[in-house]
């Protein structure tokens, strides 16, 4: 009932653009959700670490110290 009142008041104040904006946001959300589910069904991992395979700060500092000066 609160949702219905929210939609009714928003439509009375802003017109049909209010309902259209809510529709488009919901549609975009469903599209993103569908893309996430499709990616998971294809066998992709849900959350990937951006640092996977990257060297840590200590490893790079050790490489700098061991590098010969030219």
PDB file of C-alpha atoms in Angstrom:
ATOM      1  CA  UNK A   1       0.000   0.000   0.000  1.00  0.00           C
ATOM      2  CA  UNK A   2       2.890   2.361   0.764  1.00  0.00           C
ATOM      3  CA  UNK A   3       4.419   1.598  -2.626  1.00  0.00           C
ATOM      4  CA  UNK A   4       1.143   2.401  -4.346  1.00  0.00           C
ATOM      5  CA  UNK A   5       0.866   5.696  -2.448  1.00  0.00           C
ATOM      6  CA  UNK A   6       4.487   6.526  -3.349  1.00  0.00           C
ATOM      7  CA  UNK A   7       3.841   5.897  -7.030  1.00  0.00           C
ATOM      8  CA  UNK A   8       0.575   7.831  -6.998  1.00  0.00           C
ATOM      9  CA  UNK A   9       2.029  10.894  -5.267  1.00  0.00           C
ATOM     10  CA  UNK A  10       5.126  10.827  -7.486  1.00  0.00           C
ATOM     11  CA  UNK A  11       2.973  10.642 -10.599  1.00  0.00           C
ATOM     12  CA  UNK A  12       0.752  13.485  -9.402  1.00  0.00           C
ATOM     13  CA  UNK A  13       3.753  15.725  -8.712  1.00  0.00           C
ATOM     14  CA  UNK A  14       6.098  14.833 -11.593  1.00  0.00           C
ATOM     15  CA  UNK A  15       3.679  13.393 -14.133  1.00  0.00           C
ATOM     16  CA  UNK A  16       4.187  10.242 -16.140  1.00  0.00           C
ATOM     17  CA  UNK A  17       7.935  10.901 -16.388  1.00  0.00           C
ATOM     18  CA  UNK A  18       8.154   9.674 -12.775  1.00  0.00           C
ATOM     19  CA  UNK A  19       6.644   6.316 -13.636  1.00  0.00           C
ATOM     20  CA  UNK A  20       8.747   6.093 -16.802  1.00  0.00           C
ATOM     21  CA  UNK A  21      11.950   6.801 -14.863  1.00  0.00           C
ATOM     22  CA  UNK A  22      11.138   4.088 -12.327  1.00  0.00           C
ATOM     23  CA  UNK A  23      10.384   1.693 -15.179  1.00  0.00           C
ATOM     24  CA  UNK A  24      13.697   2.434 -16.931  1.00  0.00           C
ATOM     25  CA  UNK A  25      15.719   2.052 -13.727  1.00  0.00           C
ATOM     26  CA  UNK A  26      14.020  -1.273 -13.049  1.00  0.00           C
ATOM     27  CA  UNK A  27      14.617  -2.411 -16.611  1.00  0.00           C
ATOM     28  CA  UNK A  28      18.314  -1.501 -16.381  1.00  0.00           C
ATOM     29  CA  UNK A  29      18.556  -3.392 -13.092  1.00  0.00           C
ATOM     30  CA  UNK A  30      17.002  -6.480 -14.636  1.00  0.00           C
ATOM     31  CA  UNK A  31      19.396  -6.263 -17.594  1.00  0.00           C
ATOM     32  CA  UNK A  32      22.419  -6.078 -15.274  1.00  0.00           C
ATOM     33  CA  UNK A  33      21.088  -8.985 -13.232  1.00  0.00           C
ATOM     34  CA  UNK A  34      20.580 -11.038 -16.412  1.00  0.00           C
ATOM     35  CA  UNK A  35      24.159 -10.311 -17.516  1.00  0.00           C
ATOM     36  CA  UNK A  36      25.518 -11.371 -14.126  1.00  0.00           C
ATOM     37  CA  UNK A  37      23.539 -14.612 -14.171  1.00  0.00           C
ATOM     38  CA  UNK A  38      24.565 -15.336 -17.771  1.00  0.00           C
ATOM     39  CA  UNK A  39      28.219 -14.820 -16.841  1.00  0.00           C
ATOM     40  CA  UNK A  40      27.916 -17.203 -13.914  1.00  0.00           C
ATOM     41  CA  UNK A  41      26.174 -19.838 -16.040  1.00  0.00           C
ATOM     42  CA  UNK A  42      28.956 -19.661 -18.631  1.00  0.00           C
ATOM     43  CA  UNK A  43      31.407 -20.710 -15.960  1.00  0.00           C
ATOM     44  CA  UNK A  44      32.930 -17.374 -15.138  1.00  0.00           C
ATOM     45  CA  UNK A  45      33.794 -16.558 -11.570  1.00  0.00           C
ATOM     46  CA  UNK A  46      31.475 -14.162  -9.801  1.00  0.00           C
ATOM     47  CA  UNK A  47      34.082 -11.992  -8.124  1.00  0.00           C
ATOM     48  CA  UNK A  48      37.581 -11.719  -9.481  1.00  0.00           C
ATOM     49  CA  UNK A  49      40.442 -10.259  -7.562  1.00  0.00           C
ATOM     50  CA  UNK A  50      42.161  -7.454  -9.445  1.00  0.00           C
ATOM     51  CA  UNK A  51      45.438  -8.263  -7.672  1.00  0.00           C
ATOM     52  CA  UNK A  52      45.507 -11.897  -8.703  1.00  0.00           C
ATOM     53  CA  UNK A  53      48.983 -12.690 -10.002  1.00  0.00           C
ATOM     54  CA  UNK A  54      50.307  -9.248  -9.135  1.00  0.00           C
ATOM     55  CA  UNK A  55      53.442  -8.849  -7.087  1.00  0.00           C
ATOM     56  CA  UNK A  56      53.128  -7.500  -3.589  1.00  0.00           C
ATOM     57  CA  UNK A  57      54.853  -4.323  -2.483  1.00  0.00           C
ATOM     58  CA  UNK A  58      57.540  -6.280  -0.635  1.00  0.00           C
ATOM     59  CA  UNK A  59      58.328  -8.403  -3.693  1.00  0.00           C
ATOM     60  CA  UNK A  60      58.797  -5.345  -5.904  1.00  0.00           C
ATOM     61  CA  UNK A  61      60.990  -3.644  -3.283  1.00  0.00           C
ATOM     62  CA  UNK A  62      63.180  -6.748  -3.100  1.00  0.00           C
ATOM     63  CA  UNK A  63      63.559  -6.769  -6.882  1.00  0.00           C
ATOM     64  CA  UNK A  64      64.611  -3.113  -6.897  1.00  0.00           C
ATOM     65  CA  UNK A  65      67.289  -3.714  -4.287  1.00  0.00           C
ATOM     66  CA  UNK A  66      68.672  -6.760  -6.101  1.00  0.00           C
ATOM     67  CA  UNK A  67      68.781  -5.063  -9.494  1.00  0.00           C
ATOM     68  CA  UNK A  68      72.312  -4.102 -10.574  1.00  0.00           C
ATOM     69  CA  UNK A  69      73.048  -0.421 -10.901  1.00  0.00           C
ATOM     70  CA  UNK A  70      73.945   0.678 -14.392  1.00  0.00           C
TER      71      UNK A  70
END
